[in-house]
Amino acid sequence: MPPILDTDHMRRALGLAHAAAARGEVPVGAIVIRGEECLGEGSNSPIGDHDPTAHAEIIALRRAAERVNDYRLAGTTLYVTLEPCIMCAAAIVHARVARVVFGAWDPKAGGAGSVADVFRTPQLNHRVDVFGGVLAEECGQVLQRFFAERRA
């Protein structure tokens, strides 16, 4: 059986982003993987949940932590369709996630280099390997369509 690639996991996250869009939420999806096992997934839901912290990454991290009964998610990779914001990047560091793979860059709120780079803050005690641009065009198009429809 061939190994599952980063693009395969990102496609799963894209499916979650589409689900968020269908609910009227900004279309972002995220999954937490350890090995080949999905520990948690989430899609944006701050509007429906009346919760400013209900970003896809936070929901995926919470579900993964519940599943393994530990707030530390060592050895995991978080896949997310949009560059994490500063809040989510800080949560990823505190959860001890090993890798983040994201799709589209977020020039207005990105915490992985676009606005700030939380992952390279020298004072923080954990380092996360970050890879951006995986299926960037597909991830970006989902967001562009969503906002174009809202403006129309």
mmCIF file with all atom_site columns, N, CA, C and O in Angstrom, residues 68-120:
data_model
loop_
_atom_site.group_PDB
_atom_site.id
_atom_site.type_symbol
_atom_site.label_atom_id
_atom_site.label_alt_id
_atom_site.label_comp_id
_atom_site.label_asym_id
_atom_site.label_entity_id
_atom_site.label_seq_id
_atom_site.pdbx_PDB_ins_code
_atom_site.Cartn_x
_atom_site.Cartn_y
_atom_site.Cartn_z
_atom_site.occupancy
_atom_site.B_iso_or_equiv
_atom_site.pdbx_formal_charge
_atom_site.auth_seq_id
_atom_site.auth_comp_id
_atom_site.auth_asym_id
_atom_site.auth_atom_id
_atom_site.pdbx_PDB_model_num
ATOM 1   N N  . VAL A 1 68  ? -6.561 11.301 22.765 1.00 0.00 ? 68  VAL A N  1
ATOM 2   C CA . VAL A 1 68  ? -5.375 10.675 23.366 1.00 0.00 ? 68  VAL A CA 1
ATOM 3   C C  . VAL A 1 68  ? -5.276 10.933 24.867 1.00 0.00 ? 68  VAL A C  1
ATOM 4   O O  . VAL A 1 68  ? -4.333 10.485 25.509 1.00 0.00 ? 68  VAL A O  1
ATOM 5   N N  . ASN A 1 69  ? -6.250 11.688 25.392 1.00 0.00 ? 69  ASN A N  1
ATOM 6   C CA . ASN A 1 69  ? -6.292 11.994 26.820 1.00 0.00 ? 69  ASN A CA 1
ATOM 7   C C  . ASN A 1 69  ? -5.022 12.694 27.294 1.00 0.00 ? 69  ASN A C  1
ATOM 8   O O  . ASN A 1 69  ? -4.474 12.382 28.350 1.00 0.00 ? 69  ASN A O  1
ATOM 9   N N  . ASP A 1 70  ? -4.560 13.644 26.478 1.00 0.00 ? 70  ASP A N  1
ATOM 10  C CA . ASP A 1 70  ? -3.348 14.398 26.806 1.00 0.00 ? 70  ASP A CA 1
ATOM 11  C C  . ASP A 1 70  ? -3.359 15.690 26.003 1.00 0.00 ? 70  ASP A C  1
ATOM 12  O O  . ASP A 1 70  ? -3.639 15.671 24.802 1.00 0.00 ? 70  ASP A O  1
ATOM 13  N N  . TYR A 1 71  ? -3.047 16.794 26.637 1.00 0.00 ? 71  TYR A N  1
ATOM 14  C CA . TYR A 1 71  ? -3.018 18.061 25.916 1.00 0.00 ? 71  TYR A CA 1
ATOM 15  C C  . TYR A 1 71  ? -1.778 18.210 25.043 1.00 0.00 ? 71  TYR A C  1
ATOM 16  O O  . TYR A 1 71  ? -1.726 19.072 24.169 1.00 0.00 ? 71  TYR A O  1
ATOM 17  N N  . ARG A 1 72  ? -0.802 17.372 25.269 1.00 0.00 ? 72  ARG A N  1
ATOM 18  C CA . ARG A 1 72  ? 0.401  17.401 24.432 1.00 0.00 ? 72  ARG A CA 1
ATOM 19  C C  . ARG A 1 72  ? 0.242  16.401 23.297 1.00 0.00 ? 72  ARG A C  1
ATOM 20  O O  . ARG A 1 72  ? -0.070 15.234 23.534 1.00 0.00 ? 72  ARG A O  1
ATOM 21  N N  . LEU A 1 73  ? 0.463  16.883 22.108 1.00 0.00 ? 73  LEU A N  1
ATOM 22  C CA . LEU A 1 73  ? 0.242  16.079 20.898 1.00 0.00 ? 73  LEU A CA 1
ATOM 23  C C  . LEU A 1 73  ? 1.562  15.819 20.173 1.00 0.00 ? 73  LEU A C  1
ATOM 24  O O  . LEU A 1 73  ? 1.676  16.026 18.960 1.00 0.00 ? 73  LEU A O  1
ATOM 25  N N  . ALA A 1 74  ? 2.547  15.374 20.922 1.00 0.00 ? 74  ALA A N  1
ATOM 26  C CA . ALA A 1 74  ? 3.873  15.102 20.359 1.00 0.00 ? 74  ALA A CA 1
ATOM 27  C C  . ALA A 1 74  ? 3.767  14.097 19.217 1.00 0.00 ? 74  ALA A C  1
ATOM 28  O O  . ALA A 1 74  ? 2.944  13.183 19.247 1.00 0.00 ? 74  ALA A O  1
ATOM 29  N N  . GLY A 1 75  ? 4.594  14.297 18.204 1.00 0.00 ? 75  GLY A N  1
ATOM 30  C CA . GLY A 1 75  ? 4.641  13.370 17.083 1.00 0.00 ? 75  GLY A CA 1
ATOM 31  C C  . GLY A 1 75  ? 3.510  13.513 16.095 1.00 0.00 ? 75  GLY A C  1
ATOM 32  O O  . GLY A 1 75  ? 3.330  12.655 15.235 1.00 0.00 ? 75  GLY A O  1
ATOM 33  N N  . THR A 1 76  ? 2.745  14.585 16.199 1.00 0.00 ? 76  THR A N  1
ATOM 34  C CA . THR A 1 76  ? 1.608  14.776 15.296 1.00 0.00 ? 76  THR A CA 1
ATOM 35  C C  . THR A 1 76  ? 1.923  15.798 14.210 1.00 0.00 ? 76  THR A C  1
ATOM 36  O O  . THR A 1 76  ? 2.845  16.604 14.337 1.00 0.00 ? 76  THR A O  1
ATOM 37  N N  . THR A 1 77  ? 1.111  15.739 13.171 1.00 0.00 ? 77  THR A N  1
ATOM 38  C CA . THR A 1 77  ? 1.127  16.755 12.113 1.00 0.00 ? 77  THR A CA 1
ATOM 39  C C  . THR A 1 77  ? -0.267 17.325 12.018 1.00 0.00 ? 77  THR A C  1
ATOM 40  O O  . THR A 1 77  ? -1.254 16.584 11.999 1.00 0.00 ? 77  THR A O  1
ATOM 41  N N  . LEU A 1 78  ? -0.350 18.645 11.977 1.00 0.00 ? 78  LEU A N  1
ATOM 42  C CA . LEU A 1 78  ? -1.620 19.329 11.775 1.00 0.00 ? 78  LEU A CA 1
ATOM 43  C C  . LEU A 1 78  ? -1.658 19.832 10.338 1.00 0.00 ? 78  LEU A C  1
ATOM 44  O O  . LEU A 1 78  ? -0.741 20.539 9.900  1.00 0.00 ? 78  LEU A O  1
ATOM 45  N N  . TYR A 1 79  ? -2.688 19.442 9.609  1.00 0.00 ? 79  TYR A N  1
ATOM 46  C CA . TYR A 1 79  ? -2.923 19.905 8.244  1.00 0.00 ? 79  TYR A CA 1
ATOM 47  C C  . TYR A 1 79  ? -4.057 20.902 8.291  1.00 0.00 ? 79  TYR A C  1
ATOM 48  O O  . TYR A 1 79  ? -5.117 20.625 8.875  1.00 0.00 ? 79  TYR A O  1
ATOM 49  N N  . VAL A 1 80  ? -3.849 22.060 7.678  1.00 0.00 ? 80  VAL A N  1
ATOM 50  C CA . VAL A 1 80  ? -4.882 23.087 7.671  1.00 0.00 ? 80  VAL A CA 1
ATOM 51  C C  . VAL A 1 80  ? -4.854 23.810 6.325  1.00 0.00 ? 80  VAL A C  1
ATOM 52  O O  . VAL A 1 80  ? -3.788 24.030 5.751  1.00 0.00 ? 80  VAL A O  1
ATOM 53  N N  . THR A 1 81  ? -6.021 24.163 5.842  1.00 0.00 ? 81  THR A N  1
ATOM 54  C CA . THR A 1 81  ? -6.140 24.720 4.493  1.00 0.00 ? 81  THR A CA 1
ATOM 55  C C  . THR A 1 81  ? -5.682 26.166 4.390  1.00 0.00 ? 81  THR A C  1
ATOM 56  O O  . THR A 1 81  ? -5.454 26.650 3.283  1.00 0.00 ? 81  THR A O  1
ATOM 57  N N  . LEU A 1 82  ? -5.545 26.858 5.512  1.00 0.00 ? 82  LEU A N  1
ATOM 58  C CA . LEU A 1 82  ? -5.122 28.259 5.525  1.00 0.00 ? 82  LEU A CA 1
ATOM 59  C C  . LEU A 1 82  ? -4.026 28.427 6.575  1.00 0.00 ? 82  LEU A C  1
ATOM 60  O O  . LEU A 1 82  ? -4.098 27.820 7.658  1.00 0.00 ? 82  LEU A O  1
ATOM 61  N N  . GLU A 1 83  ? -3.053 29.251 6.270  1.00 0.00 ? 83  GLU A N  1
ATOM 62  C CA . GLU A 1 83  ? -1.989 29.552 7.233  1.00 0.00 ? 83  GLU A CA 1
ATOM 63  C C  . GLU A 1 83  ? -2.598 29.884 8.594  1.00 0.00 ? 83  GLU A C  1
ATOM 64  O O  . GLU A 1 83  ? -3.502 30.725 8.685  1.00 0.00 ? 83  GLU A O  1
ATOM 65  N N  . PRO A 1 84  ? -2.150 29.237 9.657  1.00 0.00 ? 84  PRO A N  1
ATOM 66  C CA . PRO A 1 84  ? -2.716 29.506 10.985 1.00 0.00 ? 84  PRO A CA 1
ATOM 67  C C  . PRO A 1 84  ? -2.548 30.967 11.392 1.00 0.00 ? 84  PRO A C  1
ATOM 68  O O  . PRO A 1 84  ? -1.524 31.588 11.113 1.00 0.00 ? 84  PRO A O  1
ATOM 69  N N  . CYS A 1 85  ? -3.572 31.491 12.073 1.00 0.00 ? 85  CYS A N  1
ATOM 70  C CA . CYS A 1 85  ? -3.471 32.832 12.639 1.00 0.00 ? 85  CYS A CA 1
ATOM 71  C C  . CYS A 1 85  ? -2.551 32.778 13.857 1.00 0.00 ? 85  CYS A C  1
ATOM 72  O O  . CYS A 1 85  ? -2.100 31.701 14.277 1.00 0.00 ? 85  CYS A O  1
ATOM 73  N N  . ILE A 1 86  ? -2.303 33.903 14.452 1.00 0.00 ? 86  ILE A N  1
ATOM 74  C CA . ILE A 1 86  ? -1.399 33.979 15.598 1.00 0.00 ? 86  ILE A CA 1
ATOM 75  C C  . ILE A 1 86  ? -1.942 33.168 16.780 1.00 0.00 ? 86  ILE A C  1
ATOM 76  O O  . ILE A 1 86  ? -1.194 32.446 17.445 1.00 0.00 ? 86  ILE A O  1
ATOM 77  N N  . MET A 1 87  ? -3.253 33.247 17.036 1.00 0.00 ? 87  MET A N  1
ATOM 78  C CA . MET A 1 87  ? -3.853 32.480 18.135 1.00 0.00 ? 87  MET A CA 1
ATOM 79  C C  . MET A 1 87  ? -3.649 30.986 17.916 1.00 0.00 ? 87  MET A C  1
ATOM 80  O O  . MET A 1 87  ? -3.219 30.263 18.824 1.00 0.00 ? 87  MET A O  1
ATOM 81  N N  . CYS A 1 88  ? -3.953 30.521 16.707 1.00 0.00 ? 88  CYS A N  1
ATOM 82  C CA . CYS A 1 88  ? -3.841 29.091 16.413 1.00 0.00 ? 88  CYS A CA 1
ATOM 83  C C  . CYS A 1 88  ? -2.387 28.638 16.421 1.00 0.00 ? 88  CYS A C  1
ATOM 84  O O  . CYS A 1 88  ? -2.080 27.550 16.912 1.00 0.00 ? 88  CYS A O  1
ATOM 85  N N  . ALA A 1 89  ? -1.495 29.469 15.903 1.00 0.00 ? 89  ALA A N  1
ATOM 86  C CA . ALA A 1 89  ? -0.072 29.120 15.906 1.00 0.00 ? 89  ALA A CA 1
ATOM 87  C C  . ALA A 1 89  ? 0.428  28.945 17.336 1.00 0.00 ? 89  ALA A C  1
ATOM 88  O O  . ALA A 1 89  ? 1.165  27.992 17.630 1.00 0.00 ? 89  ALA A O  1
ATOM 89  N N  . ALA A 1 90  ? 0.016  29.824 18.236 1.00 0.00 ? 90  ALA A N  1
ATOM 90  C CA . ALA A 1 90  ? 0.425  29.694 19.634 1.00 0.00 ? 90  ALA A CA 1
ATOM 91  C C  . ALA A 1 90  ? -0.133 28.415 20.252 1.00 0.00 ? 90  ALA A C  1
ATOM 92  O O  . ALA A 1 90  ? 0.575  27.709 20.978 1.00 0.00 ? 90  ALA A O  1
ATOM 93  N N  . ALA A 1 91  ? -1.384 28.080 19.951 1.00 0.00 ? 91  ALA A N  1
ATOM 94  C CA . ALA A 1 91  ? -1.970 26.843 20.472 1.00 0.00 ? 91  ALA A CA 1
ATOM 95  C C  . ALA A 1 91  ? -1.230 25.615 19.941 1.00 0.00 ? 91  ALA A C  1
ATOM 96  O O  . ALA A 1 91  ? -1.010 24.649 20.673 1.00 0.00 ? 91  ALA A O  1
ATOM 97  N N  . ILE A 1 92  ? -0.826 25.665 18.686 1.00 0.00 ? 92  ILE A N  1
ATOM 98  C CA . ILE A 1 92  ? -0.080 24.563 18.072 1.00 0.00 ? 92  ILE A CA 1
ATOM 99  C C  . ILE A 1 92  ? 1.251  24.364 18.798 1.00 0.00 ? 92  ILE A C  1
ATOM 100 O O  . ILE A 1 92  ? 1.648  23.237 19.091 1.00 0.00 ? 92  ILE A O  1
ATOM 101 N N  . VAL A 1 93  ? 1.933  25.460 19.100 1.00 0.00 ? 93  VAL A N  1
ATOM 102 C CA . VAL A 1 93  ? 3.195  25.374 19.834 1.00 0.00 ? 93  VAL A CA 1
ATOM 103 C C  . VAL A 1 93  ? 2.959  24.779 21.221 1.00 0.00 ? 93  VAL A C  1
ATOM 104 O O  . VAL A 1 93  ? 3.671  23.866 21.643 1.00 0.00 ? 93  VAL A O  1
ATOM 105 N N  . HIS A 1 94  ? 1.952  25.276 21.926 1.00 0.00 ? 94  HIS A N  1
ATOM 106 C CA . HIS A 1 94  ? 1.690  24.795 23.283 1.00 0.00 ? 94  HIS A CA 1
ATOM 107 C C  . HIS A 1 94  ? 1.262  23.329 23.308 1.00 0.00 ? 94  HIS A C  1
ATOM 108 O O  . HIS A 1 94  ? 1.515  22.630 24.295 1.00 0.00 ? 94  HIS A O  1
ATOM 109 N N  . ALA A 1 95  ? 0.647  22.864 22.213 1.00 0.00 ? 95  ALA A N  1
ATOM 110 C CA . ALA A 1 95  ? 0.235  21.459 22.128 1.00 0.00 ? 95  ALA A CA 1
ATOM 111 C C  . ALA A 1 95  ? 1.404  20.544 21.757 1.00 0.00 ? 95  ALA A C  1
ATOM 112 O O  . ALA A 1 95  ? 1.260  19.331 21.753 1.00 0.00 ? 95  ALA A O  1
ATOM 113 N N  . ARG A 1 96  ? 2.553  21.128 21.442 1.00 0.00 ? 96  ARG A N  1
ATOM 114 C CA . ARG A 1 96  ? 3.762  20.374 21.076 1.00 0.00 ? 96  ARG A CA 1
ATOM 115 C C  . ARG A 1 96  ? 3.598  19.585 19.773 1.00 0.00 ? 96  ARG A C  1
ATOM 116 O O  . ARG A 1 96  ? 4.167  18.511 19.593 1.00 0.00 ? 96  ARG A O  1
ATOM 117 N N  . VAL A 1 97  ? 2.799  20.123 18.847 1.00 0.00 ? 97  VAL A N  1
ATOM 118 C CA . VAL A 1 97  ? 2.655  19.515 17.522 1.00 0.00 ? 97  VAL A CA 1
ATOM 119 C C  . VAL A 1 97  ? 4.026  19.537 16.844 1.00 0.00 ? 97  VAL A C  1
ATOM 120 O O  . VAL A 1 97  ? 4.769  20.521 16.952 1.00 0.00 ? 97  VAL A O  1
ATOM 121 N N  . ALA A 1 98  ? 4.373  18.469 16.152 1.00 0.00 ? 98  ALA A N  1
ATOM 122 C CA . ALA A 1 98  ? 5.692  18.380 15.515 1.00 0.00 ? 98  ALA A CA 1
ATOM 123 C C  . ALA A 1 98  ? 5.751  19.135 14.193 1.00 0.00 ? 98  ALA A C  1
ATOM 124 O O  . ALA A 1 98  ? 6.741  19.801 13.894 1.00 0.00 ? 98  ALA A O  1
ATOM 125 N N  . ARG A 1 99  ? 4.688  19.022 13.399 1.00 0.00 ? 99  ARG A N  1
ATOM 126 C CA . ARG A 1 99  ? 4.680  19.599 12.042 1.00 0.00 ? 99  ARG A CA 1
ATOM 127 C C  . ARG A 1 99  ? 3.345  20.266 11.773 1.00 0.00 ? 99  ARG A C  1
ATOM 128 O O  . ARG A 1 99  ? 2.308  19.768 12.189 1.00 0.00 ? 99  ARG A O  1
ATOM 129 N N  . VAL A 1 100 ? 3.404  21.357 11.018 1.00 0.00 ? 100 VAL A N  1
ATOM 130 C CA . VAL A 1 100 ? 2.206  21.985 10.467 1.00 0.00 ? 100 VAL A CA 1
ATOM 131 C C  . VAL A 1 100 ? 2.382  22.049 8.966  1.00 0.00 ? 100 VAL A C  1
ATOM 132 O O  . VAL A 1 100 ? 3.428  22.486 8.471  1.00 0.00 ? 100 VAL A O  1
ATOM 133 N N  . VAL A 1 101 ? 1.353  21.612 8.254  1.00 0.00 ? 101 VAL A N  1
ATOM 134 C CA . VAL A 1 101 ? 1.325  21.699 6.807  1.00 0.00 ? 101 VAL A CA 1
ATOM 135 C C  . VAL A 1 101 ? 0.085  22.504 6.457  1.00 0.00 ? 101 VAL A C  1
ATOM 136 O O  . VAL A 1 101 ? -1.023 22.131 6.852  1.00 0.00 ? 101 VAL A O  1
ATOM 137 N N  . PHE A 1 102 ? 0.284  23.629 5.765  1.00 0.00 ? 102 PHE A N  1
ATOM 138 C CA . PHE A 1 102 ? -0.889 24.439 5.416  1.00 0.00 ? 102 PHE A CA 1
ATOM 139 C C  . PHE A 1 102 ? -0.940 24.698 3.923  1.00 0.00 ? 102 PHE A C  1
ATOM 140 O O  . PHE A 1 102 ? 0.038  24.555 3.210  1.00 0.00 ? 102 PHE A O  1
ATOM 141 N N  . GLY A 1 103 ? -2.125 25.089 3.477  1.00 0.00 ? 103 GLY A N  1
ATOM 142 C CA . GLY A 1 103 ? -2.372 25.326 2.061  1.00 0.00 ? 103 GLY A CA 1
ATOM 143 C C  . GLY A 1 103 ? -2.086 26.761 1.660  1.00 0.00 ? 103 GLY A C  1
ATOM 144 O O  . GLY A 1 103 ? -0.964 27.115 1.296  1.00 0.00 ? 103 GLY A O  1
ATOM 145 N N  . ALA A 1 104 ? -3.100 27.605 1.749  1.00 0.00 ? 104 ALA A N  1
ATOM 146 C CA . ALA A 1 104 ? -3.000 28.998 1.293  1.00 0.00 ? 104 ALA A CA 1
ATOM 147 C C  . ALA A 1 104 ? -2.347 29.873 2.351  1.00 0.00 ? 104 ALA A C  1
ATOM 148 O O  . ALA A 1 104 ? -2.522 29.670 3.555  1.00 0.00 ? 104 ALA A O  1
ATOM 149 N N  . TRP A 1 105 ? -1.595 30.852 1.889  1.00 0.00 ? 105 TRP A N  1
ATOM 150 C CA . TRP A 1 105 ? -1.014 31.862 2.776  1.00 0.00 ? 105 TRP A CA 1
ATOM 151 C C  . TRP A 1 105 ? -2.097 32.865 3.139  1.00 0.00 ? 105 TRP A C  1
ATOM 152 O O  . TRP A 1 105 ? -3.019 33.112 2.362  1.00 0.00 ? 105 TRP A O  1
ATOM 153 N N  . ASP A 1 106 ? -1.997 33.461 4.332  1.00 0.00 ? 106 ASP A N  1
ATOM 154 C CA . ASP A 1 106 ? -2.971 34.455 4.788  1.00 0.00 ? 106 ASP A CA 1
ATOM 155 C C  . ASP A 1 106 ? -2.260 35.783 5.050  1.00 0.00 ? 106 ASP A C  1
ATOM 156 O O  . ASP A 1 106 ? -1.772 36.033 6.148  1.00 0.00 ? 106 ASP A O  1
ATOM 157 N N  . PRO A 1 107 ? -2.199 36.646 4.017  1.00 0.00 ? 107 PRO A N  1
ATOM 158 C CA . PRO A 1 107 ? -1.436 37.887 4.157  1.00 0.00 ? 107 PRO A CA 1
ATOM 159 C C  . PRO A 1 107 ? -2.025 38.881 5.156  1.00 0.00 ? 107 PRO A C  1
ATOM 160 O O  . PRO A 1 107 ? -1.347 39.813 5.560  1.00 0.00 ? 107 PRO A O  1
ATOM 161 N N  . LYS A 1 108 ? -3.261 38.658 5.609  1.00 0.00 ? 108 LYS A N  1
ATOM 162 C CA . LYS A 1 108 ? -3.891 39.597 6.547  1.00 0.00 ? 108 LYS A CA 1
ATOM 163 C C  . LYS A 1 108 ? -3.834 39.138 8.000  1.00 0.00 ? 108 LYS A C  1
ATOM 164 O O  . LYS A 1 108 ? -3.974 39.949 8.904  1.00 0.00 ? 108 LYS A O  1
ATOM 165 N N  . ALA A 1 109 ? -3.657 37.839 8.235  1.00 0.00 ? 109 ALA A N  1
ATOM 166 C CA . ALA A 1 109 ? -3.700 37.360 9.616  1.00 0.00 ? 109 ALA A CA 1
ATOM 167 C C  . ALA A 1 109 ? -2.764 36.183 9.890  1.00 0.00 ? 109 ALA A C  1
ATOM 168 O O  . ALA A 1 109 ? -2.818 35.613 10.969 1.00 0.00 ? 109 ALA A O  1
ATOM 169 N N  . GLY A 1 110 ? -1.925 35.812 8.943  1.00 0.00 ? 110 GLY A N  1
ATOM 170 C CA . GLY A 1 110 ? -1.103 34.617 9.081  1.00 0.00 ? 110 GLY A CA 1
ATOM 171 C C  . GLY A 1 110 ? -0.055 34.698 10.173 1.00 0.00 ? 110 GLY A C  1
ATOM 172 O O  . GLY A 1 110 ? 0.704  35.673 10.253 1.00 0.00 ? 110 GLY A O  1
ATOM 173 N N  . GLY A 1 111 ? 0.007  33.654 10.987 1.00 0.00 ? 111 GLY A N  1
ATOM 174 C CA . GLY A 1 111 ? 0.966  33.586 12.087 1.00 0.00 ? 111 GLY A CA 1
ATOM 175 C C  . GLY A 1 111 ? 2.156  32.685 11.805 1.00 0.00 ? 111 GLY A C  1
ATOM 176 O O  . GLY A 1 111 ? 2.898  32.334 12.709 1.00 0.00 ? 111 GLY A O  1
ATOM 177 N N  . ALA A 1 112 ? 2.328  32.312 10.516 1.00 0.00 ? 112 ALA A N  1
ATOM 178 C CA . ALA A 1 112 ? 3.466  31.454 10.142 1.00 0.00 ? 112 ALA A CA 1
ATOM 179 C C  . ALA A 1 112 ? 4.384  32.181 9.172  1.00 0.00 ? 112 ALA A C  1
ATOM 180 O O  . ALA A 1 112 ? 5.051  31.560 8.355  1.00 0.00 ? 112 ALA A O  1
ATOM 181 N N  . GLY A 1 113 ? 4.380  33.500 9.252  1.00 0.00 ? 113 GLY A N  1
ATOM 182 C CA . GLY A 1 113 ? 5.287  34.275 8.423  1.00 0.00 ? 113 GLY A CA 1
ATOM 183 C C  . GLY A 1 113 ? 4.655  35.432 7.681  1.00 0.00 ? 113 GLY A C  1
ATOM 184 O O  . GLY A 1 113 ? 5.337  36.387 7.345  1.00 0.00 ? 113 GLY A O  1
ATOM 185 N N  . SER A 1 114 ? 3.362  35.377 7.420  1.00 0.00 ? 114 SER A N  1
ATOM 186 C CA . SER A 1 114 ? 2.739  36.456 6.643  1.00 0.00 ? 114 SER A CA 1
ATOM 187 C C  . SER A 1 114 ? 2.631  37.754 7.428  1.00 0.00 ? 114 SER A C  1
ATOM 188 O O  . SER A 1 114 ? 2.996  38.815 6.937  1.00 0.00 ? 114 SER A O  1
ATOM 189 N N  . VAL A 1 115 ? 2.113  37.681 8.660  1.00 0.00 ? 115 VAL A N  1
ATOM 190 C CA . VAL A 1 115 ? 1.994  38.862 9.517  1.00 0.00 ? 115 VAL A CA 1
ATOM 191 C C  . VAL A 1 115 ? 3.023  38.786 10.638 1.00 0.00 ? 115 VAL A C  1
ATOM 192 O O  . VAL A 1 115 ? 3.669  39.759 10.973 1.00 0.00 ? 115 VAL A O  1
ATOM 193 N N  . ALA A 1 116 ? 3.129  37.612 11.209 1.00 0.00 ? 116 ALA A N  1
ATOM 194 C CA . ALA A 1 116 ? 4.107  37.317 12.275 1.00 0.00 ? 116 ALA A CA 1
ATOM 195 C C  . ALA A 1 116 ? 4.530  35.872 12.079 1.00 0.00 ? 116 ALA A C  1
ATOM 196 O O  . ALA A 1 116 ? 3.894  35.138 11.327 1.00 0.00 ? 116 ALA A O  1
ATOM 197 N N  . ASP A 1 117 ? 5.598  35.483 12.743 1.00 0.00 ? 117 ASP A N  1
ATOM 198 C CA . ASP A 1 117 ? 6.004  34.084 12.667 1.00 0.00 ? 117 ASP A CA 1
ATOM 199 C C  . ASP A 1 117 ? 6.159  33.532 14.078 1.00 0.00 ? 117 ASP A C  1
ATOM 200 O O  . ASP A 1 117 ? 7.244  33.533 14.658 1.00 0.00 ? 117 ASP A O  1
ATOM 201 N N  . VAL A 1 118 ? 5.042  33.103 14.625 1.00 0.00 ? 118 VAL A N  1
ATOM 202 C CA . VAL A 1 118 ? 5.008  32.561 15.976 1.00 0.00 ? 118 VAL A CA 1
ATOM 203 C C  . VAL A 1 118 ? 5.943  31.359 16.090 1.00 0.00 ? 118 VAL A C  1
ATOM 204 O O  . VAL A 1 118 ? 6.617  31.172 17.101 1.00 0.00 ? 118 VAL A O  1
ATOM 205 N N  . PHE A 1 119 ? 6.005  30.560 15.035 1.00 0.00 ? 119 PHE A N  1
ATOM 206 C CA . PHE A 1 119 ? 6.781  29.323 15.077 1.00 0.00 ? 119 PHE A CA 1
ATOM 207 C C  . PHE A 1 119 ? 8.284  29.570 15.182 1.00 0.00 ? 119 PHE A C  1
ATOM 208 O O  . PHE A 1 119 ? 9.024  28.679 15.554 1.00 0.00 ? 119 PHE A O  1
ATOM 209 N N  . ARG A 1 120 ? 8.737  30.738 14.852 1.00 0.00 ? 120 ARG A N  1
ATOM 210 C CA . ARG A 1 120 ? 10.169 31.056 14.940 1.00 0.00 ? 120 ARG A CA 1
ATOM 211 C C  . ARG A 1 120 ? 10.488 32.019 16.084 1.00 0.00 ? 120 ARG A C  1
ATOM 212 O O  . ARG A 1 120 ? 11.586 32.556 16.144 1.00 0.00 ? 120 ARG A O  1
#
